Amino acid sequence: MIKITLPDGSVREYAEGTTALEIARSISEGLARKVLAAQVNGKVWDATRPINSDSSLKLLTWDDNDGKSTFWHSSAHLLAEAVESIYPGVKFWVGPAIDNGFYYDMDLGGRQLTEDDLRVLEKKMNELARENNYYIRKDISKADAVHYFQDKGDEYKLDLLQGLQDGDITFYSQGKFTDLCRGPHIPATSLIKAIKLTNVSGAFWKGDEKNKMLTRVYGVSFPNQKQLDEYLLMLEEAKKRDHRKLGKELGIFTFDDEVGPGLPLWMPNGAVIIEELEKLAKQTEDKAGYKRVVTPHLAKESLYLTSGHLPYYADGMFPPMEMDGTKYYLKAMNCPHHHKIFAAESRSYRELPLRLAEYGTCYRYEQSGELFGLMRVRCLHMNDAHIYCTREQFFEEFKAVNDMYLKYFKIFGIDKYVMRFSLHDPAKLGEKYINEPELWLETEALVRDALVRTKTPFVEVAGEGAFYGPKIDVQIWSAIGREFTLATNQVDFAQGSRFKLSFTNKDNHPETPLIIHRAPLGTHERFIGFLLEHYAGKFPLWLAPVQVKILPISDKFQGYAQTILETLKNDDIRAEVDDRSEKIGKKIRDTELMKVPYMLIIGEKEVNEQKISVRRQGKGDGGSLALQEFLDTIRTEIRERKSE
Ligand SMILES: [Zn+2]
Ligand SMILES: [Zn+2]
């Protein structure tokens, strides 16, 4: 018998060689039907693979990222099976799961796939899925594996085999298809109920443009049709809300070749949003006891040698410029500058926690192929701050930071979020992680304790911590359910000593502070990109670049329109008059396209009654109001930063 420890800590006994799927079945049939893979002693395994020793076990379903990626990778095998049955002689390279589905790279001997071909392949995949074939794992010797693919004439798989060790090689078969793969896979093809092949493109073998161009077929699959339908709908909506498209239509940002790739130019409407976000951050941080600082965009090489950004992060920085025989770098992060502000005066425990904030401009070298609208840029404005505190203060500070995130989520109507808590990997101490095993464990425990005590939803991820301490990535979902990584919150126990930062503690001894790095609003670039999609460009009143548009029905009413404009401006409302000689219908349509929250329509009746007719974006006619009444409503809406 073997002992199986489940995630809730309970221990059950099973016969040696029992599979995760059988264990699931012993718990409930319903659960067994949902199991896609298993995590056995921390490793992702086939649910059908025999377990031969005492183990910890987590059953993985669609709700687990590893379950989902096993599902999608298995769908790639199914795609390959379909391709092979329709195009015999096809050769395959690799077929991984990706963020949203899967792809398989293949050599079709020069054949181009059309949309119609994709539909035929989809149909074949559905047929094969219904055959309910099992994914069968088989250990194979290197010689036999080489033999198999020599017979098949697939030089790509032979190339893969070259890099593999004998004794480490497995084949997986389902139906008539066999692949070289380390797995894992889902138990059977019939779990794949809905399939969409989304795209076909060229991909150089091994990503090297000197190599042959292979065909890459992309797809996505789900355990039921409804999920696929919802996903396709979401994609369609995402296309309409594409921040690059909306950013251009609404005059938010632009790029220019001569300025350079990845260097956004913020247009007047974008600058308004930036200013409003900074106002929000300043108000929030003032209340939370932060102090604002301003630091230069560049610094000497030695600063980054002290911080360790050089050489570890050199790839992510712009190349240096030489001045007076010294190398200077554009800053990729604000931390070193802030540390120098901490170090500029002698500090006592009475001054801690010291919270230094700055909307800092950073420059990062991203590969040109990686640049993407506002999501991946080379110049970014970060809602940054560094909190210097004692160990005893850590919990309260961490909690306050956490509360600030939640406060912002509420303002922006972000209902779904999760904190990804990234830990160090003990095997890579001194290499990828600063070599302080005890400090790592201690700090990780501090953070975990704070997350648990604040009842924050989080997942732990091994081996993704920052160089100098555990890290929390905040993932949020937009209104249409797309996931974004927004910001990080990091605990740092290394930079303090690298910079020889210290404060005089209660016992009159020097002590190194802990540092919290936090950026709840992320960067303007990524956050506004997110907001464009989240709001579909319809910014709430407080953020809207133009809040009120005044539309006189004809030139006769310009005078009254100007009086209203002045009143609104005196009240710091961002308002404009549409004084073009267009028909009112066109003026309304154009204002709606620019997604201006309020329209005030001025005609004969309004002038006579000294009132205004109000139209709310997306809601239509709001009736006739006295100007003062309207002002009172929108003042509250703006002050409270209401979403609607
Ligand atoms: Zn596989
Ligand atoms: Zn920092």
XYZ file of C-alpha atoms and ligand atoms in Angstrom:
646
model
C 0.000 0.000 0.000
C 1.066 3.626 -0.540
C 0.058 6.748 1.370
C -1.442 9.599 -0.644
C -1.544 13.035 0.986
C -4.239 15.311 -0.431
C -4.066 19.142 -0.427
C -6.323 19.391 2.654
C -3.725 17.358 4.551
C -5.811 14.164 4.705
C -3.956 10.908 4.047
C -5.492 7.944 2.238
C -4.070 4.510 1.492
C -4.148 2.921 -1.944
C -2.569 -0.075 -3.642
C 0.803 0.588 -5.236
C 0.379 1.563 -8.891
C -2.942 3.340 -8.352
C -3.459 6.287 -10.708
C -4.626 9.795 -9.848
C -7.726 9.153 -11.931
C -8.576 6.077 -9.843
C -8.025 8.074 -6.686
C -10.384 10.766 -8.023
C -12.957 8.075 -8.775
C -12.657 6.748 -5.216
C -13.637 10.245 -4.053
C -16.434 10.851 -6.549
C -17.380 10.000 -10.141
C -18.145 13.649 -10.787
C -14.643 14.651 -9.762
C -13.103 11.885 -11.891
C -14.905 13.228 -14.959
C -13.265 16.611 -14.446
C -9.694 15.460 -13.782
C -7.313 16.496 -16.558
C -3.958 15.845 -14.913
C -2.391 15.527 -11.487
C 0.328 17.156 -9.508
C 2.331 14.374 -7.876
C 4.976 15.540 -5.402
C 4.888 18.936 -7.055
C 5.315 17.612 -10.604
C 2.555 17.653 -13.217
C 1.755 14.096 -14.297
C -0.684 12.165 -16.423
C -3.745 11.353 -14.327
C -3.467 7.824 -15.750
C 0.134 7.256 -14.671
C 0.622 4.716 -11.876
C 1.841 6.154 -8.575
C 4.291 3.758 -6.949
C 5.324 5.406 -3.709
C 4.005 7.597 -0.896
C 3.149 10.898 -2.534
C 1.415 14.195 -2.188
C -1.317 14.581 -4.768
C -3.328 17.439 -6.187
C -5.930 16.637 -8.826
C -5.865 19.194 -11.628
C -9.002 20.331 -13.433
C -9.843 23.078 -15.900
C -9.702 25.551 -13.030
C -5.976 24.944 -12.537
C -3.560 26.581 -14.948
C -1.616 23.327 -15.232
C -4.839 21.423 -15.929
C -5.762 23.879 -18.642
C -2.348 23.818 -20.303
C -2.326 19.986 -20.230
C -5.716 20.115 -21.947
C -4.473 22.508 -24.623
C -1.227 20.642 -25.188
C -3.231 17.420 -25.606
C -5.388 19.279 -28.128
C -2.202 20.025 -30.095
C -1.621 16.254 -30.329
C -5.187 15.888 -31.564
C -4.540 18.571 -34.183
C -1.423 16.690 -35.315
C -3.434 13.480 -35.597
C -6.016 15.242 -37.752
C -3.334 16.867 -39.916
C -1.566 13.549 -40.427
C -4.761 11.769 -41.406
C -5.524 14.407 -44.052
C -1.982 15.215 -45.197
C 0.027 11.975 -44.901
C 3.788 12.547 -44.883
C 3.547 15.780 -42.867
C 6.472 16.326 -40.481
C 6.096 17.849 -37.049
C 8.253 20.104 -34.923
C 6.698 21.108 -31.559
C 3.158 21.699 -30.313
C 3.013 23.530 -26.978
C 0.155 25.007 -24.985
C 0.263 28.803 -24.911
C -1.552 31.468 -22.873
C -4.788 31.103 -24.798
C -4.785 27.721 -26.483
C -2.114 25.849 -28.385
C -0.256 25.614 -31.670
C 1.650 23.022 -33.636
C 4.543 23.781 -36.018
C 4.652 21.516 -39.033
C 6.281 21.024 -42.420
C 3.523 20.450 -44.979
C 5.957 20.169 -47.883
C 5.108 23.598 -49.273
C 1.313 23.341 -48.988
C -0.435 26.533 -47.827
C -3.390 26.085 -45.486
C -6.506 28.144 -46.174
C -9.418 29.078 -43.886
C -11.360 26.232 -45.506
C -8.585 23.782 -44.687
C -8.785 24.867 -41.039
C -12.531 24.127 -40.975
C -11.873 20.665 -42.453
C -9.190 20.043 -39.834
C -11.530 21.190 -37.054
C -14.167 18.749 -38.242
C -11.618 15.934 -38.304
C -10.428 16.831 -34.789
C -14.006 16.682 -33.522
C -14.450 13.270 -35.109
C -11.236 11.970 -33.574
C -12.142 13.460 -30.182
C -15.428 11.545 -30.220
C -13.517 8.292 -30.821
C -12.499 8.695 -27.190
C -8.940 7.468 -27.658
C -6.679 7.292 -24.621
C -3.396 9.165 -24.469
C -0.998 6.293 -23.814
C 2.446 6.910 -22.363
C 5.333 4.624 -23.244
C 8.989 4.679 -22.175
C 11.226 4.060 -25.148
C 14.959 3.657 -25.690
C 16.738 6.337 -27.656
C 17.713 3.796 -30.342
C 14.100 2.679 -30.827
C 12.861 6.259 -30.873
C 15.449 7.248 -33.495
C 14.474 4.189 -35.492
C 10.801 5.138 -35.386
C 11.317 8.644 -36.717
C 13.908 7.516 -39.288
C 11.287 5.149 -40.671
C 8.763 7.949 -40.625
C 11.253 10.331 -42.248
C 10.695 13.151 -39.746
C 14.031 14.973 -39.417
C 12.543 17.504 -36.985
C 11.735 14.912 -34.346
C 15.171 13.343 -34.953
C 16.672 16.739 -34.216
C 14.704 16.912 -30.957
C 15.883 13.411 -30.041
C 19.534 14.457 -30.368
C 19.169 16.611 -27.300
C 17.544 13.879 -25.180
C 19.174 11.301 -22.883
C 18.490 7.592 -23.139
C 16.170 6.576 -20.307
C 14.504 9.983 -20.414
C 12.463 9.487 -23.557
C 8.742 8.853 -23.808
C 6.266 8.426 -26.644
C 2.611 9.265 -26.350
C 0.024 7.755 -28.660
C -3.644 8.432 -29.167
C -5.626 6.764 -31.952
C -3.274 6.332 -34.909
C -0.899 9.120 -33.919
C 2.354 8.792 -31.993
C 4.491 11.679 -30.832
C 7.778 12.146 -29.081
C 6.729 13.985 -25.923
C 7.544 14.209 -22.253
C 3.874 14.817 -21.448
C 1.729 15.040 -19.512
C -1.609 14.707 -21.301
C -5.249 14.420 -20.385
C -6.666 10.896 -20.007
C -8.663 10.709 -23.263
C -9.611 12.706 -26.359
C -13.335 12.783 -25.587
C -12.713 15.384 -22.875
C -12.098 17.840 -25.717
C -15.636 18.908 -26.573
C -15.202 22.179 -28.448
C -12.413 23.183 -30.828
C -11.611 26.273 -32.855
C -8.558 26.600 -35.083
C -7.997 30.306 -34.893
C -5.091 31.138 -37.149
C -2.351 29.883 -39.408
C 0.982 31.616 -39.862
C 4.582 30.973 -40.833
C 7.216 30.302 -38.195
C 10.927 29.792 -38.783
C 12.205 26.485 -37.511
C 13.747 27.136 -34.059
C 12.816 30.801 -34.492
C 15.873 31.342 -36.704
C 15.231 33.212 -39.939
C 18.070 31.327 -41.644
C 16.050 28.137 -41.210
C 13.145 26.784 -43.155
C 9.725 28.394 -42.699
C 7.272 25.978 -41.064
C 3.490 26.262 -40.860
C 2.090 27.147 -37.433
C -1.542 26.315 -36.805
C -3.096 27.981 -33.744
C -6.154 26.716 -31.952
C -8.104 26.790 -28.767
C -10.284 24.121 -27.184
C -12.636 23.732 -24.252
C -14.385 21.048 -22.195
C -17.749 22.349 -23.408
C -19.275 24.309 -26.275
C -20.607 27.111 -24.098
C -17.102 28.026 -22.962
C -15.911 28.206 -26.569
C -18.866 30.394 -27.560
C -18.159 32.742 -24.682
C -14.484 32.845 -25.546
C -15.156 33.722 -29.192
C -17.569 36.439 -28.121
C -14.943 37.829 -25.766
C -12.373 37.869 -28.595
C -14.758 39.789 -30.804
C -15.413 42.286 -28.026
C -11.672 42.548 -27.336
C -11.106 43.443 -30.979
C -13.605 46.309 -30.688
C -11.942 47.408 -27.478
C -8.375 47.050 -28.754
C -6.488 49.810 -26.936
C -4.435 50.618 -30.061
C -7.600 51.219 -32.078
C -9.394 53.188 -29.339
C -6.234 55.097 -28.454
C -6.081 56.450 -31.978
C -9.822 57.144 -32.355
C -10.004 58.986 -29.054
C -6.759 60.922 -29.459
C -5.086 59.309 -26.445
C -1.629 58.392 -27.763
C 0.390 57.928 -30.922
C 3.734 56.593 -32.096
C 6.099 58.215 -34.547
C 8.875 56.528 -36.475
C 11.269 59.370 -35.903
C 10.695 59.362 -32.166
C 11.272 55.630 -32.135
C 9.514 52.330 -31.565
C 8.046 51.725 -28.131
C 8.159 55.430 -27.227
C 4.535 56.601 -26.972
C 3.595 60.241 -27.488
C 0.697 61.146 -25.209
C -1.824 63.356 -26.991
C -3.805 66.044 -25.099
C -6.635 63.623 -24.257
C -4.143 61.061 -22.964
C -2.361 63.711 -20.905
C -5.659 64.535 -19.148
C -6.080 60.910 -18.107
C -2.474 60.812 -16.898
C -3.003 63.934 -14.814
C -6.193 62.567 -13.257
C -4.494 59.278 -12.376
C -1.579 61.124 -10.799
C -3.983 63.329 -8.858
C -5.684 60.197 -7.523
C -2.327 58.645 -6.614
C -1.108 61.804 -4.886
C -4.288 62.213 -2.845
C -4.279 58.560 -1.852
C -0.589 58.514 -0.992
C -0.727 61.804 0.924
C -3.428 60.345 3.127
C -1.385 57.166 3.585
C 1.645 59.132 4.799
C 3.818 58.946 1.699
C 6.300 61.670 0.796
C 6.840 62.669 -2.795
C 10.305 62.883 -4.364
C 11.620 63.687 -7.832
C 14.726 62.029 -9.280
C 16.711 62.280 -12.533
C 16.141 59.992 -15.498
C 19.729 58.810 -15.554
C 22.586 57.869 -13.275
C 26.193 56.774 -13.306
C 27.101 53.175 -13.981
C 28.342 52.725 -10.418
C 24.818 53.225 -9.018
C 23.576 50.244 -11.008
C 26.607 48.178 -10.067
C 25.693 48.804 -6.437
C 22.057 47.894 -7.046
C 23.015 44.790 -9.025
C 20.995 45.888 -12.057
C 24.372 45.688 -13.748
C 25.297 43.128 -14.844
C 22.141 41.074 -13.984
C 19.613 43.319 -15.688
C 21.887 44.832 -18.395
C 19.814 43.286 -21.202
C 16.775 45.212 -20.022
C 18.551 48.586 -20.028
C 19.348 51.030 -22.807
C 23.046 51.016 -23.755
C 25.124 53.508 -21.765
C 26.128 56.976 -22.905
C 29.547 58.300 -22.154
C 30.032 61.727 -20.575
C 33.295 63.140 -19.218
C 34.814 59.677 -19.234
C 31.987 58.182 -17.165
C 29.218 55.894 -18.323
C 25.648 56.944 -17.607
C 22.548 54.795 -17.934
C 18.914 55.738 -18.335
C 17.105 54.408 -15.284
C 15.182 51.191 -15.725
C 13.845 51.399 -12.174
C 13.456 54.150 -9.620
C 14.604 52.178 -6.596
C 18.332 53.025 -6.597
C 17.562 56.749 -6.703
C 15.108 56.432 -3.827
C 17.619 54.431 -1.799
C 20.050 57.316 -2.225
C 17.426 59.688 -0.832
C 17.039 57.410 2.179
C 20.831 57.399 2.570
C 21.137 61.179 2.230
C 20.336 61.798 5.901
C 21.017 59.818 9.041
C 17.842 57.992 9.980
C 16.386 56.996 13.292
C 13.731 54.364 13.969
C 11.431 57.262 14.807
C 11.358 58.271 11.125
C 10.267 54.823 9.983
C 8.315 53.784 8.098
C 9.625 56.212 5.498
C 7.533 56.053 2.343
C 9.018 57.719 -0.746
C 6.782 58.053 -3.786
C 7.317 59.210 -7.343
C 5.554 58.799 -10.675
C 8.960 57.902 -12.076
C 9.876 57.770 -15.752
C 11.847 54.628 -16.598
C 13.402 53.347 -19.781
C 13.638 49.683 -20.600
C 15.106 47.981 -23.569
C 12.449 45.645 -24.959
C 13.191 43.678 -28.132
C 11.477 45.370 -31.072
C 9.543 42.167 -31.770
C 8.144 42.304 -28.224
C 6.810 45.854 -28.441
C 3.029 45.986 -28.404
C 0.970 49.183 -28.285
C 1.026 50.555 -24.738
C 1.415 47.098 -23.226
C 5.114 46.732 -24.036
C 6.976 49.996 -24.387
C 10.471 51.363 -23.896
C 9.498 54.454 -21.892
C 7.193 54.052 -18.923
C 5.809 56.124 -16.085
C 5.552 54.132 -12.928
C 3.295 54.686 -9.922
C 6.302 53.861 -7.773
C 7.086 54.058 -4.094
C 9.521 52.475 -1.684
C 8.679 51.898 1.928
C 11.581 51.604 4.355
C 10.486 49.914 7.550
C 11.510 47.713 10.441
C 10.625 44.058 10.640
C 8.030 44.821 13.303
C 6.368 47.365 11.045
C 6.264 45.034 8.077
C 2.820 43.552 8.622
C 1.065 46.902 9.038
C 2.856 48.372 6.042
C 2.160 45.397 3.851
C -1.479 45.435 4.873
C -1.761 49.139 4.107
C -0.285 48.575 0.649
C -2.724 45.747 0.107
C -5.627 47.942 1.191
C -4.493 50.580 -1.269
C -4.652 48.061 -4.109
C -8.173 47.102 -3.066
C -9.235 50.729 -2.832
C -8.046 51.333 -6.384
C -9.734 48.171 -7.665
C -12.992 49.483 -6.258
C -12.630 52.866 -7.926
C -11.943 51.247 -11.301
C -14.599 48.553 -10.967
C -12.071 45.715 -11.039
C -14.024 42.858 -9.480
C -11.764 39.958 -10.295
C -8.130 39.893 -9.238
C -5.613 37.512 -7.788
C -2.210 38.001 -6.210
C 0.506 35.695 -7.530
C 2.999 35.216 -4.737
C 6.355 34.224 -6.265
C 8.933 32.449 -4.125
C 12.629 31.672 -4.600
C 13.987 28.373 -5.834
C 16.432 26.932 -3.254
C 18.326 25.145 -6.066
C 19.173 28.499 -7.660
C 20.417 30.398 -4.618
C 23.482 32.454 -5.472
C 22.609 32.258 -9.134
C 19.152 33.611 -9.813
C 18.461 34.537 -6.188
C 20.573 36.279 -3.627
C 22.247 33.641 -1.467
C 20.493 34.193 1.874
C 18.495 30.992 2.442
C 17.238 31.938 5.906
C 16.254 35.475 4.969
C 14.297 34.100 2.020
C 12.302 31.745 4.203
C 11.755 34.391 6.837
C 10.548 37.040 4.382
C 8.377 34.580 2.491
C 6.767 33.598 5.763
C 6.159 37.285 6.583
C 4.407 37.839 3.268
C 2.404 34.615 3.406
C 1.256 35.457 6.908
C 0.195 38.926 5.797
C -1.727 37.553 2.800
C -3.509 34.981 4.926
C -4.298 37.445 7.714
C -5.675 40.006 5.261
C -7.754 37.278 3.554
C -6.340 38.256 0.170
C -6.910 35.748 -2.647
C -3.473 34.485 -3.721
C -1.640 31.628 -5.383
C 1.928 30.610 -4.607
C 4.348 30.141 -7.472
C 7.707 28.526 -6.851
C 10.824 29.891 -8.529
C 9.565 33.209 -9.869
C 10.654 35.566 -7.124
C 12.695 38.681 -7.846
C 16.460 38.549 -7.430
C 16.294 40.298 -4.076
C 13.119 38.973 -2.497
C 9.665 37.457 -2.844
C 7.353 39.194 -5.268
C 3.622 39.567 -5.688
C 2.279 40.077 -9.166
C -1.230 41.387 -9.261
C -3.382 39.934 -11.978
C -6.621 41.624 -12.828
C -9.410 40.899 -15.275
C -10.996 43.507 -17.528
C -14.751 43.917 -17.858
C -14.738 41.399 -20.734
C -12.759 38.835 -18.781
C -9.312 39.315 -20.255
C -6.400 38.923 -17.897
C -3.739 41.596 -17.356
C -0.702 41.628 -15.124
C -0.975 45.004 -13.541
C 1.596 45.645 -10.948
C 3.988 44.149 -8.519
C 4.461 44.431 -4.843
C 7.861 43.232 -3.701
C 9.644 42.672 -0.476
C 13.321 43.368 -0.582
C 15.836 42.294 2.006
C 18.904 42.620 -0.206
C 19.002 46.151 -1.592
C 19.092 47.641 1.885
C 22.430 46.035 2.650
C 23.803 46.462 -0.882
C 23.244 50.198 -0.465
C 24.434 50.082 3.174
C 21.162 51.692 4.240
C 20.705 51.852 7.952
C 18.768 53.476 10.716
C 19.503 53.761 14.409
C 17.228 51.346 16.223
C 15.747 51.685 19.726
C 18.862 50.133 21.249
C 20.955 52.739 19.488
C 22.408 50.191 17.058
C 22.521 50.507 13.280
C 19.985 48.266 11.551
C 19.149 47.623 7.886
C 15.564 48.451 6.914
C 13.289 46.132 4.989
C 12.105 47.684 1.742
C 8.697 47.272 0.123
C 8.512 48.165 -3.576
C 4.980 48.809 -4.683
C 3.217 50.193 -7.762
C -0.534 49.612 -7.438
C -1.427 51.572 -10.567
C 1.436 49.980 -12.472
C 2.603 52.211 -15.285
C 0.508 54.808 -17.079
C 1.178 52.936 -20.272
C -0.135 49.553 -19.210
C -2.855 50.877 -16.938
C -4.366 53.225 -19.511
C -4.096 50.417 -22.092
C -6.060 48.263 -19.656
C -8.600 51.016 -18.905
C -9.249 51.591 -22.617
C -10.310 47.959 -22.954
C -12.010 47.797 -19.558
C -14.214 50.849 -20.237
C -14.383 50.309 -24.016
C -13.120 53.908 -24.220
C -16.098 55.212 -22.204
C -14.128 56.690 -19.336
C -16.030 57.571 -16.186
C -16.723 61.277 -15.831
C -13.764 62.029 -13.548
C -11.302 60.536 -16.055
C -12.941 61.584 -19.312
C -10.712 63.933 -21.352
C -13.753 66.053 -22.290
C -16.458 65.801 -19.644
C -19.177 67.955 -21.137
C -19.841 68.949 -24.726
C -22.169 71.862 -25.385
C -24.121 71.549 -28.632
C -25.997 74.652 -29.829
C -28.735 73.696 -32.312
C -27.826 76.685 -34.472
C -25.452 79.670 -34.503
C -28.174 81.803 -32.926
C -27.547 80.113 -29.585
C -23.745 80.508 -29.536
C -23.953 83.302 -26.985
C -25.816 81.208 -24.435
C -23.523 78.234 -25.185
C -20.459 80.381 -24.396
C -21.979 81.546 -21.088
C -22.522 77.929 -20.060
C -18.977 77.047 -21.143
C -17.545 79.770 -18.917
C -19.599 78.668 -15.919
C -18.429 75.065 -16.350
C -14.799 76.091 -16.803
C -14.938 78.243 -13.695
C -15.896 75.064 -11.921
C -12.895 73.153 -13.379
C -15.149 71.045 -15.587
C -13.500 70.023 -18.866
C -16.028 71.352 -21.356
C -16.107 72.342 -25.037
C -18.623 73.946 -27.395
C -19.265 72.349 -30.774
C -19.553 75.567 -32.780
C -19.467 73.941 -36.234
C -22.382 74.741 -38.560
C -23.453 71.090 -38.586
C -26.935 69.678 -38.021
C -27.589 68.820 -34.362
C -27.970 65.120 -35.267
C -24.421 65.033 -36.596
C -23.078 66.927 -33.596
C -24.663 64.365 -31.271
C -23.302 61.428 -33.272
C -19.768 62.851 -33.344
C -19.819 63.548 -29.615
C -21.031 60.020 -28.999
C -18.160 58.625 -31.096
C -15.726 60.541 -28.893
C -17.508 58.965 -25.906
C -17.992 62.268 -24.072
C -20.051 61.541 -20.917
C -22.425 64.537 -21.042
C -23.933 66.544 -23.898
C -25.826 69.757 -23.280
C -28.182 70.694 -26.073
C -29.045 74.356 -26.468
C -31.982 75.608 -28.541
C -34.788 78.146 -28.467
C -36.620 76.501 -25.589
C -33.478 76.205 -23.439
C -32.545 79.842 -23.980
C -36.077 81.039 -23.156
C -36.310 78.938 -19.996
C -32.630 79.494 -19.115
C -32.159 75.719 -18.871
C -30.170 72.999 -20.625
C -31.193 69.661 -22.165
C -28.902 66.914 -20.877
C -27.924 63.728 -22.708
C -25.859 61.091 -20.946
C -23.505 58.939 -23.021
C -25.136 55.552 -23.639
C -28.313 56.566 -21.778
C -29.879 59.169 -24.033
C -32.163 61.986 -22.973
C -31.768 63.097 -19.374
C -34.409 65.828 -19.477
C -34.191 69.539 -19.009
C -32.337 70.990 -16.002
C -31.265 74.308 -14.585
C -27.513 74.698 -15.041
C -26.931 74.861 -11.278
C -28.788 71.594 -10.772
C -26.660 69.912 -13.441
C -23.480 71.301 -11.895
C -24.361 69.914 -8.473
C -24.886 66.415 -9.899
C -21.694 66.242 -11.871
C -19.596 67.817 -9.135
C -20.538 64.914 -6.869
C -20.006 62.393 -9.644
C -16.497 63.762 -10.233
C -15.527 64.211 -6.593
C -16.588 60.679 -5.697
C -14.946 59.299 -8.833
C -18.085 57.351 -9.629
C -17.945 54.707 -12.338
C -21.338 55.659 -13.796
Zn 2.610 15.994 -25.725
Zn 11.611 49.452 -6.655
